[in-house]
Coordinates of N, CA and C in Angstrom, one line a residue:
M1 N 173.9 294.7 108.5 CA 173.4 296.7 108.3 C 174.5 298.3 107.9
S2 N 175.3 297.4 108.9 CA 176.7 298.0 109.0 C 177.4 298.5 106.9
R3 N 177.0 296.8 106.3 CA 177.9 297.1 105.2 C 176.8 298.4 104.1
I4 N 175.5 297.7 104.2 CA 174.3 298.6 103.8 C 175.1 299.6 103.7
R5 N 175.1 300.0 105.3 CA 175.3 301.5 105.3 C 176.9 301.8 104.5
R6 N 177.5 300.9 104.2 CA 179.1 301.5 103.9 C 179.0 301.6 102.2
L7 N 178.1 300.7 102.0 CA 178.1 300.6 100.1 C 177.1 301.9 99.7
F8 N 176.1 302.4 100.8 CA 175.3 303.4 100.3 C 176.1 304.8 100.7
R9 N 177.2 304.9 101.0 CA 177.6 305.8 100.9 C 179.0 305.6 100.3
W10 N 179.2 304.8 100.2 CA 180.5 304.6 99.1 C 179.4 304.9 97.9
L11 N 178.3 304.4 97.6 CA 177.9 305.0 96.2 C 177.2 306.3 96.0
L12 N 176.9 307.2 96.9 CA 176.7 308.3 97.8 C 178.1 309.4 97.2
L13 N 179.2 309.3 97.8 CA 180.1 309.7 97.3 C 180.8 309.5 96.0
S14 N 180.3 308.0 95.3 CA 181.0 308.1 93.8 C 179.7 309.3 92.9
A15 N 178.7 308.9 93.3 CA 177.5 309.9 92.8 C 178.2 311.1 92.8
L16 N 178.5 311.3 93.8 CA 178.5 312.8 94.2 C 180.2 313.5 93.6
L17 N 180.8 313.0 93.7 CA 182.1 312.4 92.8 C 182.2 313.1 91.2
I18 N 181.1 311.9 90.7 CA 181.5 311.8 88.9 C 180.0 313.2 88.9
L19 N 179.8 313.6 89.5 CA 178.4 315.0 88.9 C 179.5 316.2 89.8
A20 N 180.6 316.3 90.2 CA 181.1 317.4 91.0 C 182.1 317.5 89.9
L21 N 182.8 316.5 89.0 CA 183.8 317.6 87.9 C 183.6 317.8 86.9
P22 N 181.8 317.5 85.8 CA 181.5 318.5 85.3 C 180.9 319.6 85.8
V23 N 180.4 319.6 86.6 CA 180.4 321.2 87.2 C 181.3 322.4 87.7
A24 N 182.6 320.8 88.0 CA 184.0 322.1 88.4 C 184.6 322.6 87.8
I25 N 184.3 321.7 86.1 CA 185.2 322.1 84.8 C 184.2 323.7 84.7
L26 N 183.6 323.5 83.8 CA 182.2 324.7 83.9 C 182.1 325.9 84.3
A27 N 182.8 325.7 86.0 CA 182.8 327.0 87.2 C 183.7 327.6 86.5
V28 N 185.1 327.0 85.6 CA 185.8 327.1 86.0 C 186.4 327.5 83.8
L29 N 185.5 327.3 83.1 CA 185.1 327.5 82.3 C 184.9 329.2 82.3
A30 N 183.4 329.0 82.8 CA 182.6 330.1 82.7 C 183.1 331.6 83.2
T31 N 184.5 330.8 84.4 CA 185.8 332.4 85.1 C 186.8 333.5 83.8
E32 N 186.8 334.2 83.5 CA 187.4 335.0 83.1 C 189.2 334.4 83.3
S33 N 189.8 334.1 84.6 CA 191.1 333.8 85.2 C 191.0 332.3 84.4
G34 N 189.7 330.8 84.5 CA 189.5 329.6 84.9 C 189.8 329.1 82.8
T35 N 189.2 330.4 82.1 CA 189.1 330.1 80.5 C 190.5 330.4 79.9
G36 N 191.5 331.6 81.1 CA 192.3 331.8 80.6 C 193.7 330.6 81.0
W37 N 193.8 329.9 82.3 CA 194.4 328.9 82.6 C 193.8 328.1 81.8
A38 N 192.6 327.5 81.4 CA 192.6 326.0 80.6 C 193.5 326.4 78.9
L39 N 192.9 328.2 78.5 CA 193.5 328.1 77.1 C 195.3 328.0 76.6
K40 N 195.5 328.5 78.1 CA 197.4 328.4 77.8 C 197.3 326.3 78.5
Q41 N 197.3 325.3 78.9 CA 197.0 324.1 78.8 C 196.8 323.5 77.4
A42 N 196.2 324.4 77.1 CA 195.9 323.3 75.9 C 196.9 323.7 74.7
S43 N 197.4 325.1 75.0 CA 198.9 325.4 73.7 C 199.6 324.1 74.7
D44 N 200.1 324.3 75.1 CA 200.7 322.9 76.0 C 200.3 321.5 75.5
L45 N 199.2 321.3 75.3 CA 198.9 319.8 74.8 C 199.0 319.8 73.5
V46 N 198.7 320.9 72.3 CA 198.4 320.6 71.0 C 199.8 321.0 71.1
R47 N 200.7 321.5 71.4 CA 202.7 321.3 71.1 C 203.0 320.4 70.7
P48 N 202.3 319.2 70.9 CA 203.5 317.5 70.4 C 202.6 317.3 69.0
L49 N 201.6 318.0 68.4 CA 201.1 317.7 67.5 C 201.4 318.1 66.0
G50 N 202.4 319.3 66.8 CA 203.1 320.0 66.1 C 202.1 322.1 65.3
V51 N 201.4 321.7 66.6 CA 200.8 322.7 66.4 C 200.9 323.7 67.5
E52 N 201.2 324.9 67.0 CA 202.1 325.8 68.0 C 200.9 327.0 68.1
F53 N 200.7 327.1 69.5 CA 199.1 328.2 69.9 C 199.5 329.2 71.1
G54 N 199.7 330.1 71.3 CA 198.9 331.5 71.8 C 198.7 332.7 71.6
F55 N 199.0 333.2 72.5 CA 198.3 334.8 73.4 C 198.6 335.2 74.0
G56 N 198.2 336.8 73.7 CA 198.9 337.7 75.3 C 198.0 337.4 76.2
R57 N 196.4 338.2 75.5 CA 195.8 338.5 77.0 C 194.2 337.5 76.5
S58 N 193.5 337.3 77.5 CA 192.6 337.1 77.4 C 191.4 337.3 78.1
S59 N 189.7 337.6 77.8 CA 189.6 338.4 78.2 C 187.8 337.8 77.8
G60 N 187.0 337.8 79.1 CA 185.8 337.2 78.8 C 186.1 335.2 79.2
S61 N 184.3 334.6 78.8 CA 184.6 333.3 78.9 C 184.4 332.2 77.6
L62 N 185.4 331.0 77.7 CA 184.7 329.7 77.0 C 183.7 329.3 76.6
L63 N 182.9 329.8 77.4 CA 181.4 329.8 78.0 C 180.7 330.4 77.3
S64 N 181.0 332.0 76.9 CA 180.0 332.3 76.3 C 180.5 333.8 74.9
R65 N 181.5 334.2 75.3 CA 182.0 335.3 74.6 C 183.3 335.5 74.8
L66 N 184.7 335.4 74.4 CA 186.1 335.0 74.2 C 186.6 335.9 73.4
E67 N 187.6 336.6 74.0 CA 188.2 337.4 73.2 C 190.1 337.4 73.7
L68 N 190.7 337.3 72.1 CA 191.9 337.4 72.7 C 193.5 338.1 71.7
H69 N 194.2 338.4 72.8 CA 194.8 339.3 72.2 C 196.2 338.9 71.8
D70 N 196.7 339.6 70.6 CA 197.8 338.8 70.5 C 197.8 337.5 70.2
L71 N 196.8 337.1 69.1 CA 196.6 335.3 68.9 C 197.8 334.8 67.7
V72 N 198.5 333.8 68.5 CA 199.4 333.2 67.4 C 199.6 331.9 67.2
L73 N 199.3 331.1 66.1 CA 199.0 329.7 65.4 C 199.5 329.1 64.2
Q74 N 199.9 328.8 65.0 CA 201.2 327.7 63.1 C 201.1 326.4 63.7
V75 N 200.5 326.1 61.9 CA 199.7 325.0 61.6 C 200.7 324.1 60.6
A76 N 201.3 323.2 60.6 CA 201.8 322.9 59.3 C 202.5 324.1 58.4
G77 N 203.3 324.5 58.6 CA 204.1 325.5 57.9 C 203.0 327.5 58.0
S78 N 202.1 326.8 58.3 CA 201.3 328.3 57.3 C 201.5 329.1 59.0
R79 N 201.2 330.3 59.1 CA 200.9 331.3 60.5 C 199.9 332.0 60.5
F80 N 198.8 332.0 61.6 CA 198.0 332.7 61.7 C 198.6 333.7 62.1
E81 N 198.9 335.3 62.2 CA 198.6 336.5 64.1 C 197.6 337.1 63.9
S82 N 196.2 337.9 65.0 CA 196.0 338.5 64.6 C 195.7 338.9 66.4
G83 N 195.6 340.4 66.1 CA 195.7 341.1 67.2 C 195.1 341.2 68.6
R84 N 193.8 340.8 67.5 CA 192.3 340.6 68.0 C 191.6 340.0 67.8
M85 N 191.4 338.9 68.1 CA 190.1 337.7 68.2 C 189.1 337.6 68.6
L86 N 187.7 337.7 68.6 CA 186.5 337.9 68.8 C 186.0 336.3 68.5
L87 N 185.5 335.7 69.6 CA 184.9 334.0 69.5 C 183.2 334.6 70.1
D88 N 182.2 334.5 69.4 CA 181.1 335.0 71.1 C 180.1 333.5 70.2
W89 N 179.9 332.8 71.3 CA 179.3 331.2 70.4 C 178.8 330.8 71.3
R90 N 176.9 330.0 71.4 CA 176.5 329.6 72.8 C 176.6 328.2 72.9
P91 N 176.6 327.7 73.2 CA 178.0 326.1 73.8 C 176.7 325.3 73.8
A92 N 175.4 325.7 74.7 CA 174.0 325.1 75.0 C 173.6 324.6 73.0
A93 N 173.6 325.2 71.9 CA 173.9 324.9 71.0 C 173.9 322.9 70.3
L94 N 175.0 322.9 71.0 CA 175.9 321.7 70.6 C 174.8 320.5 70.9
I95 N 173.9 320.8 71.8 CA 172.6 319.6 73.3 C 172.0 319.2 71.4
G96 N 171.9 319.9 70.2 CA 171.0 319.5 69.7 C 171.8 320.0 68.3
R97 N 172.9 319.8 68.6 CA 174.4 318.9 67.3 C 174.5 319.9 66.2
R98 N 174.5 320.9 67.0 CA 174.6 322.2 65.8 C 175.4 323.3 66.9
L99 N 176.3 323.9 66.0 CA 177.8 324.6 66.9 C 177.4 325.9 66.2
H100 N 176.6 327.0 66.4 CA 176.2 327.9 67.1 C 176.9 329.1 67.3
V101 N 177.9 329.9 66.4 CA 178.7 331.2 66.8 C 178.0 332.3 66.1
R102 N 177.7 332.7 67.1 CA 177.0 334.5 67.1 C 177.5 335.3 66.3
A103 N 179.8 335.4 66.7 CA 179.8 336.6 65.5 C 181.4 335.5 66.0
L104 N 182.2 336.2 64.8 CA 183.1 335.4 64.4 C 184.1 337.2 64.2
E105 N 185.0 337.1 64.9 CA 186.1 338.8 64.1 C 186.9 338.4 64.8
A106 N 188.2 339.2 63.4 CA 189.5 339.2 63.0 C 189.7 340.7 63.6
A107 N 190.4 341.0 64.3 CA 191.5 342.4 63.6 C 193.0 342.7 63.5
D108 N 193.5 343.8 62.6 CA 194.7 343.2 62.9 C 195.8 342.2 62.8
A109 N 194.9 341.3 61.2 CA 195.5 339.8 61.4 C 196.6 339.2 59.8
R110 N 197.4 338.8 59.8 CA 198.4 338.5 59.6 C 198.2 337.2 58.6
L111 N 198.0 336.3 57.4 CA 198.1 335.1 57.1 C 199.6 334.8 56.4
V112 N 199.9 334.2 56.9 CA 201.6 333.3 56.0 C 201.3 332.0 55.5
P113 N 201.5 331.7 54.5 CA 201.1 330.1 54.0 C 202.7 329.6 53.5
P114 N 202.5 328.0 54.4 CA 203.4 327.7 53.4 C 204.2 328.0 52.5
P115 N 206.2 328.4 52.4 CA 206.8 328.9 50.9 C 205.9 327.3 50.1
P116 N 205.8 328.2 48.9 CA 206.1 326.8 47.9 C 206.4 325.8 47.6
T117 N 206.3 325.0 47.5 CA 207.3 323.5 46.5 C 207.3 324.1 45.2
D118 N 208.7 323.0 44.7 CA 208.5 323.0 43.3 C 208.4 322.1 42.9
T119 N 207.5 321.3 43.4 CA 207.0 319.6 42.2 C 205.7 320.8 41.7
A120 N 205.6 319.9 40.9 CA 204.2 320.5 39.8 C 203.1 320.0 40.7
S121 N 202.3 321.2 41.1 CA 201.1 320.8 41.9 C 199.6 320.8 40.8
T122 N 198.7 319.6 41.5 CA 198.0 319.1 40.9 C 196.5 320.3 42.1
P123 N 195.4 319.8 41.4 CA 194.6 320.7 42.2 C 194.3 319.6 43.2
P124 N 194.2 319.5 44.3 CA 193.5 319.5 45.3 C 192.1 318.4 45.1
E125 N 191.9 317.1 45.6 CA 190.7 316.3 46.4 C 190.7 316.2 47.2
I126 N 189.1 317.0 47.4 CA 188.6 317.4 48.3 C 187.5 317.1 48.6
P127 N 187.5 315.3 50.1 CA 186.6 314.2 50.0 C 185.1 315.4 50.8
E128 N 184.6 314.7 50.8 CA 183.0 314.9 51.3 C 183.0 314.3 52.6
L129 N 182.6 315.7 52.6 CA 182.9 315.9 54.9 C 181.2 315.8 55.0
V130 N 181.1 314.8 56.0 CA 179.7 315.1 56.8 C 180.0 315.5 57.7
L131 N 179.5 316.4 58.7 CA 180.3 316.8 60.2 C 179.7 316.1 61.2
P132 N 179.3 316.1 62.1 CA 179.2 315.5 63.3 C 177.8 316.8 63.5
V133 N 177.7 317.7 63.2 CA 177.2 318.9 64.0 C 176.7 320.1 62.6
A134 N 176.2 320.4 63.0 CA 175.2 321.3 61.9 C 176.0 322.8 62.5
I135 N 176.8 324.0 61.2 CA 177.3 325.0 61.5 C 176.4 326.1 61.6
Q136 N 175.9 327.2 61.9 CA 175.3 328.5 62.1 C 176.3 329.2 62.3
L137 N 177.0 330.4 61.7 CA 177.4 331.4 61.6 C 177.0 332.8 61.1
D138 N 176.2 333.6 62.5 CA 176.1 334.4 62.5 C 176.2 335.8 61.4
R139 N 177.9 336.0 61.6 CA 178.9 336.9 61.4 C 180.2 337.1 61.6
L140 N 180.9 337.1 60.7 CA 182.2 337.5 60.7 C 182.6 338.4 60.0
L141 N 183.4 338.8 60.7 CA 184.4 340.3 60.4 C 185.6 339.8 60.3
I142 N 186.3 339.8 59.3 CA 188.5 340.3 59.0 C 188.4 341.9 59.0
E143 N 189.1 342.4 60.0 CA 189.3 343.8 59.6 C 190.9 344.1 59.9
R144 N 191.1 344.5 58.3 CA 192.5 344.2 57.9 C 193.9 342.7 58.7
L145 N 193.2 342.6 57.2 CA 193.8 340.7 57.1 C 195.0 341.2 55.9
A146 N 196.6 340.6 56.0 CA 197.2 341.0 55.7 C 198.3 339.2 54.7
V147 N 197.6 338.9 54.0 CA 198.6 337.9 52.9 C 199.6 337.5 53.0
E148 N 200.6 337.4 53.4 CA 202.2 337.0 52.9 C 202.3 336.7 51.8
Q149 N 202.7 336.9 50.2 CA 202.6 336.1 48.9 C 204.5 336.6 48.6
P150 N 204.5 335.7 48.0 CA 206.1 336.2 47.1 C 206.5 337.8 46.3
G151 N 205.3 337.7 45.7 CA 205.3 338.8 45.1 C 205.1 340.5 45.8
G152 N 204.3 339.9 46.7 CA 204.1 341.5 47.9 C 203.2 340.8 48.4
D153 N 203.3 341.8 49.4 CA 201.5 341.0 50.6 C 200.4 341.5 49.7
L154 N 199.1 340.7 49.9 CA 197.4 341.2 49.4 C 197.3 341.9 50.8
T155 N 196.7 343.2 50.7 CA 195.8 343.7 51.9 C 194.5 343.9 51.9
V156 N 194.0 343.2 52.7 CA 192.6 343.4 52.3 C 191.4 343.9 53.5
S157 N 191.1 345.2 53.8 CA 190.8 346.1 54.8 C 189.2 345.7 54.8
R158 N 188.7 345.5 55.7 CA 186.5 345.2 56.3 C 186.1 344.9 55.1

């Protein structure tokens, strides 16, 4: 009887721990401070992959509406900066294999492409992409975008 009880306790404790971990992660991501912490950790994790990601401050939650200020993203020689970036999405839609972004907004953005190379360029071949999820973007707004070019910056407002 004692062995059965111990086995039952061990199984119950294991099940509770398995259930508690996702709940704890969701609880952290549902808070403003938890989201900020998680994004700072993500910044450190992607650095060895050659991706620089940083921001000044964040507000909102990664599980609904997130606003990042002073965002910097640098990948493969390209650099993107934004004074304010807003992501409003519905993560529950991923259950139905759909990425539903209600709003994606950038303000005071600057794009610095990689420097041109001297080699003759041919148009890139774009492979056929099969995405694991459908993407629905309800609203895209870019206010004040500057694209750095050799002959001078190209500026777009709204």
